[in-house]
């Protein structure tokens, strides 16, 4: 199922907005805590704030994303410049890149598949050295924000136990985007499949799983 603009829609806000609609598909990205250095993150946020103000949107307003969404052209320009830029940061391979290890990647894959066909229908996913991209269609009243927290909590516990480490593994929030139509769904599939090549990874440095049709 894809996003229904006429259906019930709820928006919750943390550092990022989380759109929720029952039984729809999301493109999700979550990343390790050290995947983007703090100076890079701060500079990105500063440039974003300047751009928003230049286009008549106050970034300090908690509803700035709602204002941006009202203008499809502006939203597209924003995504082109800032959303893609952040994904490119992830592909630079900053941090310890614990998921480059095939055993750690396999743990994440097992956690993602654990409730497949029960709480959600899992689509394609790729586990990169410091982040994860996936497509998922929620079932029933499963909440994407809560489900991401479950994935990260169980994966972190197992990886930490496996390699004898302590401390936070994941960045606290995740990026979750409602998939609006079949074209966007296919673009997300292509992005997931091509991400390892784009990041110049070799076999064994990532884990790509594609749902069989």
XYZ file of C-alpha atoms in Angstrom:
213
model
C 0.000 0.000 0.000
C 1.160 3.546 -0.756
C 0.366 6.891 0.829
C -3.263 7.987 0.467
C -3.522 11.809 0.479
C -7.235 11.472 1.372
C -6.633 9.108 4.279
C -6.023 9.796 7.959
C -2.583 11.307 8.514
C -0.814 12.111 11.757
C 2.415 14.115 12.076
C 4.550 13.845 15.208
C 7.646 15.958 15.727
C 11.038 15.323 17.246
C 14.195 16.673 15.675
C 12.625 15.354 12.446
C 8.947 15.099 11.462
C 7.375 11.620 11.459
C 4.326 11.114 9.261
C 2.133 8.171 10.180
C -0.674 6.569 8.223
C -1.838 3.011 8.903
C -0.856 0.323 6.384
C 1.397 2.383 4.122
C 4.960 2.034 2.825
C 7.969 3.967 4.073
C 11.493 4.522 2.869
C 13.576 4.516 6.051
C 17.178 5.469 6.762
C 18.859 5.030 10.107
C 22.532 5.529 10.812
C 25.250 4.886 13.344
C 25.910 7.608 15.898
C 29.331 8.436 14.442
C 28.324 8.353 10.761
C 28.454 12.140 10.220
C 30.993 14.237 12.174
C 29.471 16.980 14.321
C 31.235 19.872 12.508
C 29.810 18.613 9.219
C 26.344 18.291 10.723
C 26.459 21.798 12.195
C 27.614 23.313 8.900
C 24.816 21.477 7.028
C 22.185 22.785 9.464
C 23.566 26.331 9.158
C 23.374 26.259 5.341
C 19.887 24.800 5.510
C 18.709 27.589 7.809
C 20.060 30.265 5.468
C 18.371 28.628 2.456
C 15.018 28.375 4.237
C 15.072 32.014 5.305
C 15.950 33.067 1.767
C 12.784 31.286 0.642
C 10.537 32.842 3.270
C 10.489 29.984 5.797
C 11.658 30.431 9.387
C 13.654 27.310 10.438
C 13.132 28.083 14.143
C 9.383 27.603 13.640
C 8.503 24.011 14.652
C 6.118 23.853 11.674
C 8.684 24.878 9.038
C 8.472 21.524 7.256
C 4.699 21.850 6.917
C 5.238 25.262 5.301
C 7.801 23.763 2.929
C 5.461 20.926 1.915
C 2.838 23.434 0.738
C 5.065 24.286 -2.237
C 5.928 21.164 -4.255
C 8.541 22.982 -6.362
C 10.271 24.364 -3.286
C 10.110 20.979 -1.585
C 11.756 19.375 -4.598
C 14.545 21.948 -4.644
C 15.118 21.443 -0.924
C 15.318 17.659 -1.276
C 17.660 17.962 -4.228
C 20.076 20.174 -2.326
C 19.867 19.051 1.291
C 18.359 15.565 1.586
C 20.643 14.163 -1.097
C 23.603 15.994 0.383
C 23.066 14.299 3.739
C 22.835 10.872 2.106
C 26.112 11.625 0.369
C 27.684 12.369 3.754
C 26.706 8.883 4.884
C 28.352 7.298 1.846
C 31.712 8.885 2.706
C 32.249 6.179 5.318
C 32.823 8.285 8.425
C 33.041 6.664 11.837
C 33.999 3.164 12.914
C 31.750 1.623 10.211
C 30.901 -1.375 12.373
C 28.366 -2.620 9.840
C 31.116 -3.218 7.296
C 31.766 -6.414 9.246
C 29.612 -9.142 7.707
C 28.651 -10.626 11.093
C 27.354 -7.294 12.356
C 25.473 -6.701 9.103
C 23.918 -10.156 9.389
C 22.686 -9.294 12.887
C 20.920 -6.199 11.564
C 19.411 -8.213 8.695
C 18.110 -10.851 11.130
C 16.531 -8.159 13.302
C 14.829 -6.525 10.301
C 13.414 -9.852 9.100
C 12.274 -11.040 12.526
C 8.746 -9.614 12.368
C 8.456 -9.641 8.571
C 4.904 -10.632 7.523
C 3.734 -10.128 11.132
C 4.100 -6.439 12.046
C 5.119 -5.317 8.571
C 5.927 -6.479 5.067
C 9.612 -5.893 4.503
C 10.788 -4.640 1.141
C 14.324 -4.305 -0.183
C 17.049 -3.174 2.194
C 20.769 -2.492 2.159
C 23.075 -2.472 5.157
C 25.943 -0.098 4.488
C 29.045 0.320 6.699
C 27.472 3.108 8.782
C 23.784 3.242 7.832
C 20.758 1.254 6.669
C 18.172 1.975 3.961
C 14.963 -0.032 3.712
C 11.452 -0.132 2.326
C 8.738 -1.380 4.663
C 4.946 -1.555 4.542
C 3.388 -1.441 7.999
C 0.590 -3.774 9.083
C -2.215 -2.941 11.485
C -1.362 -0.206 13.957
C 2.408 -0.681 13.759
C 4.090 2.702 14.221
C 7.175 3.452 12.120
C 8.950 5.506 14.779
C 8.416 2.865 17.463
C 9.390 0.073 15.074
C 12.655 1.797 14.164
C 13.445 2.100 17.864
C 12.850 -1.639 18.297
C 15.109 -2.529 15.359
C 17.902 -0.325 16.645
C 17.613 -1.454 20.255
C 17.795 -5.176 19.479
C 20.503 -4.790 16.833
C 22.646 -2.653 19.154
C 22.305 -5.108 22.034
C 23.324 -8.065 19.883
C 26.202 -6.289 18.140
C 27.563 -4.880 21.397
C 27.427 -8.323 22.988
C 29.041 -9.932 19.942
C 32.043 -7.610 19.785
C 32.323 -6.714 23.476
C 31.608 -3.009 23.210
C 29.471 -0.594 25.205
C 27.791 2.674 24.408
C 25.348 4.003 21.863
C 25.477 2.456 18.405
C 22.742 4.371 16.547
C 21.776 7.988 16.060
C 18.609 8.419 18.124
C 16.224 9.445 15.328
C 15.660 7.942 11.915
C 14.630 9.418 8.577
C 11.254 8.019 7.501
C 9.495 9.087 4.312
C 6.031 8.040 3.174
C 6.228 6.592 -0.335
C 3.671 8.549 -2.323
C 3.351 6.605 -5.588
C 4.666 3.636 -7.557
C 7.262 5.747 -9.371
C 8.741 6.896 -6.078
C 8.675 3.316 -4.796
C 10.681 2.147 -7.805
C 13.147 5.025 -7.381
C 13.692 3.946 -3.780
C 14.298 0.369 -4.916
C 16.862 1.544 -7.452
C 18.555 3.756 -4.873
C 18.868 0.855 -2.428
C 20.297 -1.470 -5.079
C 22.771 1.111 -6.390
C 23.936 2.523 -3.047
C 26.903 0.125 -2.575
C 28.235 0.896 -6.067
C 27.752 4.624 -5.520
C 29.729 4.380 -2.276
C 32.421 2.305 -4.040
C 32.058 -0.648 -1.730
C 33.468 -4.056 -2.494
C 31.675 -7.377 -2.100
C 31.521 -8.287 1.564
C 31.429 -4.649 2.747
C 27.643 -4.383 2.571
C 24.552 -6.581 2.685
C 21.859 -6.144 0.026
C 18.559 -7.988 0.409
C 15.873 -7.773 -2.259
C 12.345 -9.059 -1.862
C 11.578 -11.784 -4.357
C 8.502 -11.008 -6.454
